[in-house]
PDB file of C-alpha atoms in Angstrom:
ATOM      1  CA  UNK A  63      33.292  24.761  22.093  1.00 38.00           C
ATOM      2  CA  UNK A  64      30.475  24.909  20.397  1.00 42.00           C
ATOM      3  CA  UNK A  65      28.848  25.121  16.546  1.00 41.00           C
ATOM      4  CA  UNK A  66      25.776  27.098  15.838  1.00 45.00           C
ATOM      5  CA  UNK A  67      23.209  25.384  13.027  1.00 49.00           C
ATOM      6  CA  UNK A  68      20.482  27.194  11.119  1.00 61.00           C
ATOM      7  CA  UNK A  69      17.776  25.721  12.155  1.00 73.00           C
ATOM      8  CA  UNK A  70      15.364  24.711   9.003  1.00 88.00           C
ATOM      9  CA  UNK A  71      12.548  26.144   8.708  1.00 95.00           C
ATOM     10  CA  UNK A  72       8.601  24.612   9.014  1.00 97.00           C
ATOM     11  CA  UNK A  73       6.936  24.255   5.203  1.00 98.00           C
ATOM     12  CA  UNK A  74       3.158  25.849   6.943  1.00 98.00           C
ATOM     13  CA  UNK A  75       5.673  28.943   8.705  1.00 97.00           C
ATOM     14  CA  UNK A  76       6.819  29.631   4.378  1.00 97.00           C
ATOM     15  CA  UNK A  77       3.437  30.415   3.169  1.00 97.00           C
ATOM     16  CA  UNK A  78       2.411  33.980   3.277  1.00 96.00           C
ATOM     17  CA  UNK A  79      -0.293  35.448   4.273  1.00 94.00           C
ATOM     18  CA  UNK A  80      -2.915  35.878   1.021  1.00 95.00           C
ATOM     19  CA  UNK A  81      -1.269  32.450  -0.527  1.00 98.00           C
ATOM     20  CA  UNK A  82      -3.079  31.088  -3.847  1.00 98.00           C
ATOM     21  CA  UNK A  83      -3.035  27.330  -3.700  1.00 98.00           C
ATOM     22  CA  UNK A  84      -3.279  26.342  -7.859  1.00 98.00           C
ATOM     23  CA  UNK A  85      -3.528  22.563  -6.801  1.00 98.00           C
ATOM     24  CA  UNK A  86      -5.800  20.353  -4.483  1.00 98.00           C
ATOM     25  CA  UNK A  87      -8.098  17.970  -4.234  1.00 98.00           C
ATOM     26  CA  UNK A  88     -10.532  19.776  -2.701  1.00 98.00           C
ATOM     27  CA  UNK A  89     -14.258  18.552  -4.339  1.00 98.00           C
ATOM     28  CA  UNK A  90     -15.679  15.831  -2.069  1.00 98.00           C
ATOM     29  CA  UNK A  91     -16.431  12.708  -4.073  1.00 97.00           C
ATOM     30  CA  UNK A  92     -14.981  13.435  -7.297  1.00 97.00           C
ATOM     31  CA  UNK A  93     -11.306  12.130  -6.984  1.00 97.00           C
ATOM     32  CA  UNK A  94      -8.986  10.685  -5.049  1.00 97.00           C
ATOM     33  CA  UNK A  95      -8.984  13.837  -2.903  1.00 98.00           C
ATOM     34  CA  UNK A  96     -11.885  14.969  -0.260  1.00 98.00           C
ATOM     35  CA  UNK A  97     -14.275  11.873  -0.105  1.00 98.00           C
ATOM     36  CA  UNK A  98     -17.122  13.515   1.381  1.00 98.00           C
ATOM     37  CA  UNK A  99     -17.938  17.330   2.142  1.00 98.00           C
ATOM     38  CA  UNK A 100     -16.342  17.029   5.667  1.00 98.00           C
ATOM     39  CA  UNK A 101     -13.149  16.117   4.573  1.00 98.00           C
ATOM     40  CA  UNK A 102     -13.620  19.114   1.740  1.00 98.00           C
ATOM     41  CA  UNK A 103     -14.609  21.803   4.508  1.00 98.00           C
ATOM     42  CA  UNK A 104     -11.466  20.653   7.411  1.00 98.00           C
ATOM     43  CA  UNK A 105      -9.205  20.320   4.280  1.00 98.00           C
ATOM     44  CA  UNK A 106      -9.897  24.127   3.673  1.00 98.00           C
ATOM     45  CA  UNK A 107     -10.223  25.197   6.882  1.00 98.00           C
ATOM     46  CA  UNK A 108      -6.755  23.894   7.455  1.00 98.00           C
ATOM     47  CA  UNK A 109      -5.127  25.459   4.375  1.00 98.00           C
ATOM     48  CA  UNK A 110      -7.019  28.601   5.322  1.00 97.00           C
ATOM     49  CA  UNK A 111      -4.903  28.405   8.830  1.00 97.00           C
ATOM     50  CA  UNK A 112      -1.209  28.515   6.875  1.00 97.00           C
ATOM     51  CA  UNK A 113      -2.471  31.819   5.013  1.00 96.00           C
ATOM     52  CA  UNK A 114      -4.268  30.522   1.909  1.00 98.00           C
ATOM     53  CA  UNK A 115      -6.695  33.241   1.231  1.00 97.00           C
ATOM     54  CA  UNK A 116      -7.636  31.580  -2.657  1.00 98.00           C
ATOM     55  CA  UNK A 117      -7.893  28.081  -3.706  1.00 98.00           C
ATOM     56  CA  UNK A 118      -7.763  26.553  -7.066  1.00 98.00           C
ATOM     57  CA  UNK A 119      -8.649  23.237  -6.991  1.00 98.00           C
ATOM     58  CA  UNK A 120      -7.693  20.687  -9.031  1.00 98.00           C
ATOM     59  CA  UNK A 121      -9.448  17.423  -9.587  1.00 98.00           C
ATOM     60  CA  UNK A 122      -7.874  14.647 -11.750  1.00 98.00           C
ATOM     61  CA  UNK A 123      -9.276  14.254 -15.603  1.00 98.00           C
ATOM     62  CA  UNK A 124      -8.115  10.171 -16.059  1.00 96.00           C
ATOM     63  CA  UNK A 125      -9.378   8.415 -18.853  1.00 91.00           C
ATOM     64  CA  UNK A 126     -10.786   5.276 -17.329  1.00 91.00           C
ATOM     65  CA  UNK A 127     -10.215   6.766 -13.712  1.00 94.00           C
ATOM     66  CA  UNK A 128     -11.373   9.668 -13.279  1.00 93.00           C
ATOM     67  CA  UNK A 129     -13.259  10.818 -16.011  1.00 93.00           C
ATOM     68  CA  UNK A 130     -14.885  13.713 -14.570  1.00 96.00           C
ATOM     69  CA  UNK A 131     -16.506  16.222 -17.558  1.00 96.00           C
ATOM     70  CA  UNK A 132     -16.386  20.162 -17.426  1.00 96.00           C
ATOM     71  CA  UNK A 133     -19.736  20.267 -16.464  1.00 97.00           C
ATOM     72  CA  UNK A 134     -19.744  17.707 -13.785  1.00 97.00           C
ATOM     73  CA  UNK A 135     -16.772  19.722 -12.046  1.00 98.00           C
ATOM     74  CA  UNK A 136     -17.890  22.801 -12.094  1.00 98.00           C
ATOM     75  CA  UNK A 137     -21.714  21.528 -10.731  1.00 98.00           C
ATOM     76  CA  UNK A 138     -19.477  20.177  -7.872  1.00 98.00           C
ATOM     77  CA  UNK A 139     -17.481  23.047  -7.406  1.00 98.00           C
ATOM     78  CA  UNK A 140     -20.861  25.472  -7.001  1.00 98.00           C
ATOM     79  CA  UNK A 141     -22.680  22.935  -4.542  1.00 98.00           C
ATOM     80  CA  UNK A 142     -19.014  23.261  -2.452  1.00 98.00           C
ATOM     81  CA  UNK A 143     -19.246  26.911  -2.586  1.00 98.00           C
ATOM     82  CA  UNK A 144     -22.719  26.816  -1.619  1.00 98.00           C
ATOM     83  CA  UNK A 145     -21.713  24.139   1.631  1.00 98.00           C
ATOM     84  CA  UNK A 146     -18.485  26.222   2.036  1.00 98.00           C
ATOM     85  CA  UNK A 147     -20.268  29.399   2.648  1.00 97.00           C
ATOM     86  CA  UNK A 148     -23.000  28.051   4.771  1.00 97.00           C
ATOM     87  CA  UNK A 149     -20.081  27.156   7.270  1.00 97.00           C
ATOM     88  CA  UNK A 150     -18.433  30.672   6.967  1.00 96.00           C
ATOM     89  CA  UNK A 151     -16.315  30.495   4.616  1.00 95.00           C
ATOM     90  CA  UNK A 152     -16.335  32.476   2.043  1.00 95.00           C
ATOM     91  CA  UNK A 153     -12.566  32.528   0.616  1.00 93.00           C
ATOM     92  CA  UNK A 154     -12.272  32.841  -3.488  1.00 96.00           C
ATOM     93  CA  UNK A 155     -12.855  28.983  -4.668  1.00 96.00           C
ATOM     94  CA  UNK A 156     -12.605  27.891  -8.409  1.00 97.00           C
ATOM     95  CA  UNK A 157     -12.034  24.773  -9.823  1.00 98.00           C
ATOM     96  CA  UNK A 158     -10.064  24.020 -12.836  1.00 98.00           C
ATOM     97  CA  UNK A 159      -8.554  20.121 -13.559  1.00 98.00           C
ATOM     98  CA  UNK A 160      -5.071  18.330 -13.252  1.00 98.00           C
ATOM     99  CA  UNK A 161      -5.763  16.495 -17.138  1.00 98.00           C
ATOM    100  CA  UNK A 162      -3.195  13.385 -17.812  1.00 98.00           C
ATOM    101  CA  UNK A 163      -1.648  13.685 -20.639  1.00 97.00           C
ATOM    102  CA  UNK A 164      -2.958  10.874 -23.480  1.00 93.00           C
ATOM    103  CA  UNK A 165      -4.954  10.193 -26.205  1.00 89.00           C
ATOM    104  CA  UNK A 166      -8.292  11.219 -24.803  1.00 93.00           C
ATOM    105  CA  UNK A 167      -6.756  14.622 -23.207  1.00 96.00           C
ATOM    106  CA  UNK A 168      -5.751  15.539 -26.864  1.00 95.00           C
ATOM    107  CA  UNK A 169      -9.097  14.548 -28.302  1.00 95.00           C
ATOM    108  CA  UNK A 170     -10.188  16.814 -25.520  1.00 96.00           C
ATOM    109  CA  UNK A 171      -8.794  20.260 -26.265  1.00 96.00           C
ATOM    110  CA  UNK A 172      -9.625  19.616 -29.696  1.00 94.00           C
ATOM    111  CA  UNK A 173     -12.753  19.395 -29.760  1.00 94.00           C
ATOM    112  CA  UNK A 174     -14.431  21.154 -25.943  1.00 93.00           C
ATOM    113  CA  UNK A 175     -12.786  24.137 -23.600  1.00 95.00           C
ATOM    114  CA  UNK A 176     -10.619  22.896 -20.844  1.00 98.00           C
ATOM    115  CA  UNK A 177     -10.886  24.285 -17.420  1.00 98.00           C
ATOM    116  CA  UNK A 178      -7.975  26.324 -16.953  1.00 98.00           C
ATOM    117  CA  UNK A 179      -6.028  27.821 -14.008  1.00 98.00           C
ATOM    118  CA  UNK A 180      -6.209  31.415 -15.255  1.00 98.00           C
ATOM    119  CA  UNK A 181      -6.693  32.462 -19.010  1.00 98.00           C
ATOM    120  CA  UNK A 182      -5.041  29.943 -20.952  1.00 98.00           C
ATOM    121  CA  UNK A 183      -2.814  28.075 -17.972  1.00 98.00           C
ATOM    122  CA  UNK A 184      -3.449  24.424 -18.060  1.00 98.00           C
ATOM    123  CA  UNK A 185      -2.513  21.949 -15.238  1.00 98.00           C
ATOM    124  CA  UNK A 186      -1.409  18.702 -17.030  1.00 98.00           C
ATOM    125  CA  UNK A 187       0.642  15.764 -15.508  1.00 98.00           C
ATOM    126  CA  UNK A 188       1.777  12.530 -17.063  1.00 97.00           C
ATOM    127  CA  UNK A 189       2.031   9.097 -15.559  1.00 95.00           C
ATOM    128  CA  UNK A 190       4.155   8.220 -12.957  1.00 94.00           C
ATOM    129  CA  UNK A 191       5.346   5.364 -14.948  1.00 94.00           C
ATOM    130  CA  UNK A 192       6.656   6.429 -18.005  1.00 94.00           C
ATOM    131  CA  UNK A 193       5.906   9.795 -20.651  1.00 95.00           C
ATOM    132  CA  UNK A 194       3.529   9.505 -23.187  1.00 95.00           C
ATOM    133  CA  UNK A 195       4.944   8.193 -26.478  1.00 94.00           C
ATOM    134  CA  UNK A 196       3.591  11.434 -27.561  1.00 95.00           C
ATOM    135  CA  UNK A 197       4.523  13.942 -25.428  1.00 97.00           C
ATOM    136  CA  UNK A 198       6.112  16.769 -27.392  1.00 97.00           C
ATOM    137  CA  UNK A 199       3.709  15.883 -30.157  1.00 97.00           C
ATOM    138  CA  UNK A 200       1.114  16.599 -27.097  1.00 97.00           C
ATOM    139  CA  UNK A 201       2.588  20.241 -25.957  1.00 98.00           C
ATOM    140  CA  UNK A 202       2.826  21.237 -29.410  1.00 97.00           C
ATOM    141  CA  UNK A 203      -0.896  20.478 -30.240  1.00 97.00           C
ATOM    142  CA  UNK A 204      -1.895  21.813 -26.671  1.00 98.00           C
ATOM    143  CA  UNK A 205      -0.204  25.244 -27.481  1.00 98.00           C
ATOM    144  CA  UNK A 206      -1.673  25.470 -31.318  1.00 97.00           C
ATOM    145  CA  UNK A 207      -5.018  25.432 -29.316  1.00 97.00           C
ATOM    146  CA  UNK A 208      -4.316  27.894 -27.678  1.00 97.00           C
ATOM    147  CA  UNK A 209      -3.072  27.062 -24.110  1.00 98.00           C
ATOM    148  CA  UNK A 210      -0.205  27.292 -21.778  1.00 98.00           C
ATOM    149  CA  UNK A 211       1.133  23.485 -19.852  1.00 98.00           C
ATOM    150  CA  UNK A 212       2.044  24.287 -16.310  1.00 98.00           C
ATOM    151  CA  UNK A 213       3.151  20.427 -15.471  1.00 98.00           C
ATOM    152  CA  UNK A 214       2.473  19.274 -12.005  1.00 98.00           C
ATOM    153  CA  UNK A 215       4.647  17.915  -9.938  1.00 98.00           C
ATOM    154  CA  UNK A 216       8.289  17.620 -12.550  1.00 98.00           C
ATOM    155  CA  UNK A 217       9.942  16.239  -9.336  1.00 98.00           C
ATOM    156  CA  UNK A 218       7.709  13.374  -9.050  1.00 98.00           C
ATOM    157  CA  UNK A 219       8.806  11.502 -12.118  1.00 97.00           C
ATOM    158  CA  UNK A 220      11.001   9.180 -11.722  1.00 96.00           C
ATOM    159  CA  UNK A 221      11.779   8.248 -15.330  1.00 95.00           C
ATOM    160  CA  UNK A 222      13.734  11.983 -15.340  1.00 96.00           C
ATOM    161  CA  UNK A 223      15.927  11.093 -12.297  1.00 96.00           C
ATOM    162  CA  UNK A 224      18.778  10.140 -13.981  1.00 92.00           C
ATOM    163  CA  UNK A 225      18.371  12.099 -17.477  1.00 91.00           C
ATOM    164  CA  UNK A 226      18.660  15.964 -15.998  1.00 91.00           C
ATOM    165  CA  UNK A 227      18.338  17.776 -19.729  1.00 95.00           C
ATOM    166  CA  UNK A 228      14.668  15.955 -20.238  1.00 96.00           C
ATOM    167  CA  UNK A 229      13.695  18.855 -18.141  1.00 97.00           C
ATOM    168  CA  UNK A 230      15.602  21.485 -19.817  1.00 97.00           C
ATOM    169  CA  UNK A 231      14.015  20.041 -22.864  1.00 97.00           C
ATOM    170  CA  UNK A 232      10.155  20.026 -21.593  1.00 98.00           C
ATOM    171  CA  UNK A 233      11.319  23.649 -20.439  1.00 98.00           C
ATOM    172  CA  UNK A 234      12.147  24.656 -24.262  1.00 97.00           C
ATOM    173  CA  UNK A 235       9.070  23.123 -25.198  1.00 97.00           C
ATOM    174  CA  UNK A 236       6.745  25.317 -23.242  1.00 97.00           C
ATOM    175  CA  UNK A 237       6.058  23.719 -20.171  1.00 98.00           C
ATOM    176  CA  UNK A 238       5.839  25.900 -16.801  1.00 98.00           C
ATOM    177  CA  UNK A 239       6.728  23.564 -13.630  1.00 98.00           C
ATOM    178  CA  UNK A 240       4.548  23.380 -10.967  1.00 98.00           C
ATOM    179  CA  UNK A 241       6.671  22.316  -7.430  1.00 98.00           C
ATOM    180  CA  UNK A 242       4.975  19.901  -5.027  1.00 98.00           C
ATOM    181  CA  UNK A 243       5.414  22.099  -2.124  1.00 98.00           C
ATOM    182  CA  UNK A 244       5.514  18.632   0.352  1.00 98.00           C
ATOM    183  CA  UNK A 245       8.375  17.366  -1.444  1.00 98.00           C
ATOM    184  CA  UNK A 246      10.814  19.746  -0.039  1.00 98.00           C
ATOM    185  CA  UNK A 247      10.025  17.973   3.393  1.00 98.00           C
ATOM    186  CA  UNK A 248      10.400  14.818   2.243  1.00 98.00           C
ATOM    187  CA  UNK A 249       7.180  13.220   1.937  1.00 98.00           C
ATOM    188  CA  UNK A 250       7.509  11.393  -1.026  1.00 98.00           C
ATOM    189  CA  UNK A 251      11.237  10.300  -0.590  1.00 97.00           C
ATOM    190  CA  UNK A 252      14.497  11.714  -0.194  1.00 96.00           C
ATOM    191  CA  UNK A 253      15.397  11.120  -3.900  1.00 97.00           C
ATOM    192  CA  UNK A 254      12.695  13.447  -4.656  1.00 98.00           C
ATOM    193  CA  UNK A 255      13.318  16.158  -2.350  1.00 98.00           C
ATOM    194  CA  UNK A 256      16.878  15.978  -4.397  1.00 97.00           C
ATOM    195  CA  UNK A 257      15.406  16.187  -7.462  1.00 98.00           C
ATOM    196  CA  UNK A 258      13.000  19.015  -6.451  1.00 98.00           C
ATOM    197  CA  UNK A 259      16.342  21.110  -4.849  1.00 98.00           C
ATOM    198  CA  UNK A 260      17.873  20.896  -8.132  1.00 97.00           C
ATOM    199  CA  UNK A 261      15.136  22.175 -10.201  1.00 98.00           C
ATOM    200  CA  UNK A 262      14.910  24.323  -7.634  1.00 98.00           C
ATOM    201  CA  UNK A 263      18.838  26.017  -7.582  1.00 97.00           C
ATOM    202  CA  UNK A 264      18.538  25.699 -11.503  1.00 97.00           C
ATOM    203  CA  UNK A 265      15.331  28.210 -11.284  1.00 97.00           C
ATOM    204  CA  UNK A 266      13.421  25.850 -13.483  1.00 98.00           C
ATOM    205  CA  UNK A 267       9.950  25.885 -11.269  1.00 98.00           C
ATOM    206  CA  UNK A 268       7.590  29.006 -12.075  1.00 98.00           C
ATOM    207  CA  UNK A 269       4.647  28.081  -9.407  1.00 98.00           C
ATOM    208  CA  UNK A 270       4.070  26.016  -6.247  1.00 98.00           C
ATOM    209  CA  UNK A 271       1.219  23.710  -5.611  1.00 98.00           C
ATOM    210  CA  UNK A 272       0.163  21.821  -2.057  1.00 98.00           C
ATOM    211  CA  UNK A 273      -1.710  19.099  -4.150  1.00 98.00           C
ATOM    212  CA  UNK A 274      -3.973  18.401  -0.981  1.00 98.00           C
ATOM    213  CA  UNK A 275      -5.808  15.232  -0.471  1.00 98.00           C
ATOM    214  CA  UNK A 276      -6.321  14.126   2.603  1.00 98.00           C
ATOM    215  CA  UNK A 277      -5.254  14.909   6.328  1.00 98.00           C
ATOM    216  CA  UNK A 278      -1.618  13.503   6.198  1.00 98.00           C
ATOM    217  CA  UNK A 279      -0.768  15.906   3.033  1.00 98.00           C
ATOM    218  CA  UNK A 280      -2.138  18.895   5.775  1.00 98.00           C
ATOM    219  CA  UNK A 281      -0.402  17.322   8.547  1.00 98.00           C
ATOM    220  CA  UNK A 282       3.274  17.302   6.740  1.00 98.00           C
ATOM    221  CA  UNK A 283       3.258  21.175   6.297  1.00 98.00           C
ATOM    222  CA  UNK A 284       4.362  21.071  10.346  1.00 98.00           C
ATOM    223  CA  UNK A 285       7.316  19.277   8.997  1.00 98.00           C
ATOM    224  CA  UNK A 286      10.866  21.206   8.687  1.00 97.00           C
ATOM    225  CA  UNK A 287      12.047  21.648   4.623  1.00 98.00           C
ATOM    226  CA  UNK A 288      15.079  19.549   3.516  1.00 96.00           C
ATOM    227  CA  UNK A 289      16.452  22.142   1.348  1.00 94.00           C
ATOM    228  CA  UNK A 290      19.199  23.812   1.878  1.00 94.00           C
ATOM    229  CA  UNK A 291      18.971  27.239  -0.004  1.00 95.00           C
ATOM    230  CA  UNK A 292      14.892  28.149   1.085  1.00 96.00           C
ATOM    231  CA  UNK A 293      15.114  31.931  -1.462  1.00 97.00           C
ATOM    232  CA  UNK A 294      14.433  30.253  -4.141  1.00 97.00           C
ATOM    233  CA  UNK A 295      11.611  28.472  -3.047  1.00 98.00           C
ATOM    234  CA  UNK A 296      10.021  31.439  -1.328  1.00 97.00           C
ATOM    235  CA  UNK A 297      10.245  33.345  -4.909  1.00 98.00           C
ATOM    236  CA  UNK A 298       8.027  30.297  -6.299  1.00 98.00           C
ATOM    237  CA  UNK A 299       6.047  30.355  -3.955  1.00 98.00           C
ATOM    238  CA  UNK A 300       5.450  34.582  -3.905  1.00 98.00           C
ATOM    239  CA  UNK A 301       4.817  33.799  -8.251  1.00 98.00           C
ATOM    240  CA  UNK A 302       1.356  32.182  -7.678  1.00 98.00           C
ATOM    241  CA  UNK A 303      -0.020  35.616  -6.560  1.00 98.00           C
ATOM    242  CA  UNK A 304      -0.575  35.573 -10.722  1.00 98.00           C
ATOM    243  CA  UNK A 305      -3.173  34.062 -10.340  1.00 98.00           C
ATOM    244  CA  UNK A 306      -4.757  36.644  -8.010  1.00 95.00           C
ATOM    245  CA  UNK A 307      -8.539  37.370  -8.560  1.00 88.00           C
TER     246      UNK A 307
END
């Protein structure tokens, strides 16, 4: 007698061919992603191999960090391009920013243009300690100037764990979710993977993001997914052609 399992299935064998990654760390030097252009070129190369055709990269805006300007990202991000193509590759590259959400970030968008995602899509997170006194009072202001939140990583704080309808709430307020695609395997903690299968049944995630940084992030995508019900997460993952170029 015997019982036949389902076996899960590998995070890298879920990404389609022509994948748009919306979140890395791609630019060498500039974050706590890629620290020099080797890292930046096998980082790419290896996203390139699970059918990422498109990148979006995404480094952090941290007021007393990483407190990279506009113009500082985007003269990395054309001196990449320039490296990246010189090595044969010549897939679709742009750089927008992950911005934390505080004081500075609102004094931001006030007063210069943020570098968006697409149009008006905005990558925001918040600290992994607590929410901004000001949050809502943040997402309103951000969306009277004229942009959309799509919050990294929902999954990751740990301050909504045990509160469930602070989500639904910074879902009424405008915020798209963007799902760590390495926490359905686990790599930041089972609790998380929990959190992110929930979100996931309740169909509260619109995108998916691999938030690359180094070789270990690539190196989890050959890991199985926890999840039980993988649909949802392939429809995610199928929304980021949006942001198809």
């Amino acid at each position: 007698m015997f019982t036949l399992f389902k076996s899960k299935a590998v995070l890298k064998d879920l990404i389609p061919d022509n994948h748009i990654d919306i979140h890395s760390h791609l630019l060498p030097g500039i974050d706590d992603g890629a620290k020099n252009f080797g890292d930046s070129l096998r980082l790419t190369q290896a996203l390139q191999n699970f059918g990422i055709t498109q990148f979006i990269t995404t480094p952090h805006v941290i007021q007393h960090v990483w407190e990279n300007t506009h113009e500082q990202i985007i003269a990395t991000k054309n001196d990449t391009i320039a490296d990246l193509r010189k090595n044969n590759v010549n897939t679709p590259f742009k750089a927008a920013a992950e911005y934390l959400m505080d004081d500075q970030f609102v004094r931001l968008f006030q007063s210069k243009e943020l570098l968006t995602l697409k149009d008006n899509y905005v990558l925001v997170e918040m600290s992994y300690i607590n929410a901004p006194i000001q949050l809502y009072s943040i997402l309103f202001d951000l969306q009277v100037a004229g942009y959309i939140p799509v919050l990294a990583h929902p999954e990751r704080y740990l301050f909504y764990h045990n509160n469930f309808n602070e989500y639904a709430k910074l879902k009424k307020a405008g915020c798209l979710f963007q799902l760590n695609l390495l926490a359905v395997v686990g790599y930041y903690g089972g609790n998380i993977a929990t959190i992110a299968e929930q979100l996931l049944q309740k169909g509260m995630y619109d995108f998916v993001g691999s938030d690359v940084h180094h070789d270990n992030h690539i190196a989890a995508f050959e890991q199985k997914v926890k999840i039980k019900d993988v649909k949802p997460l392939k429809e995610i993952i199928g929304n980021n052609q949006f942001f198809k170029v």
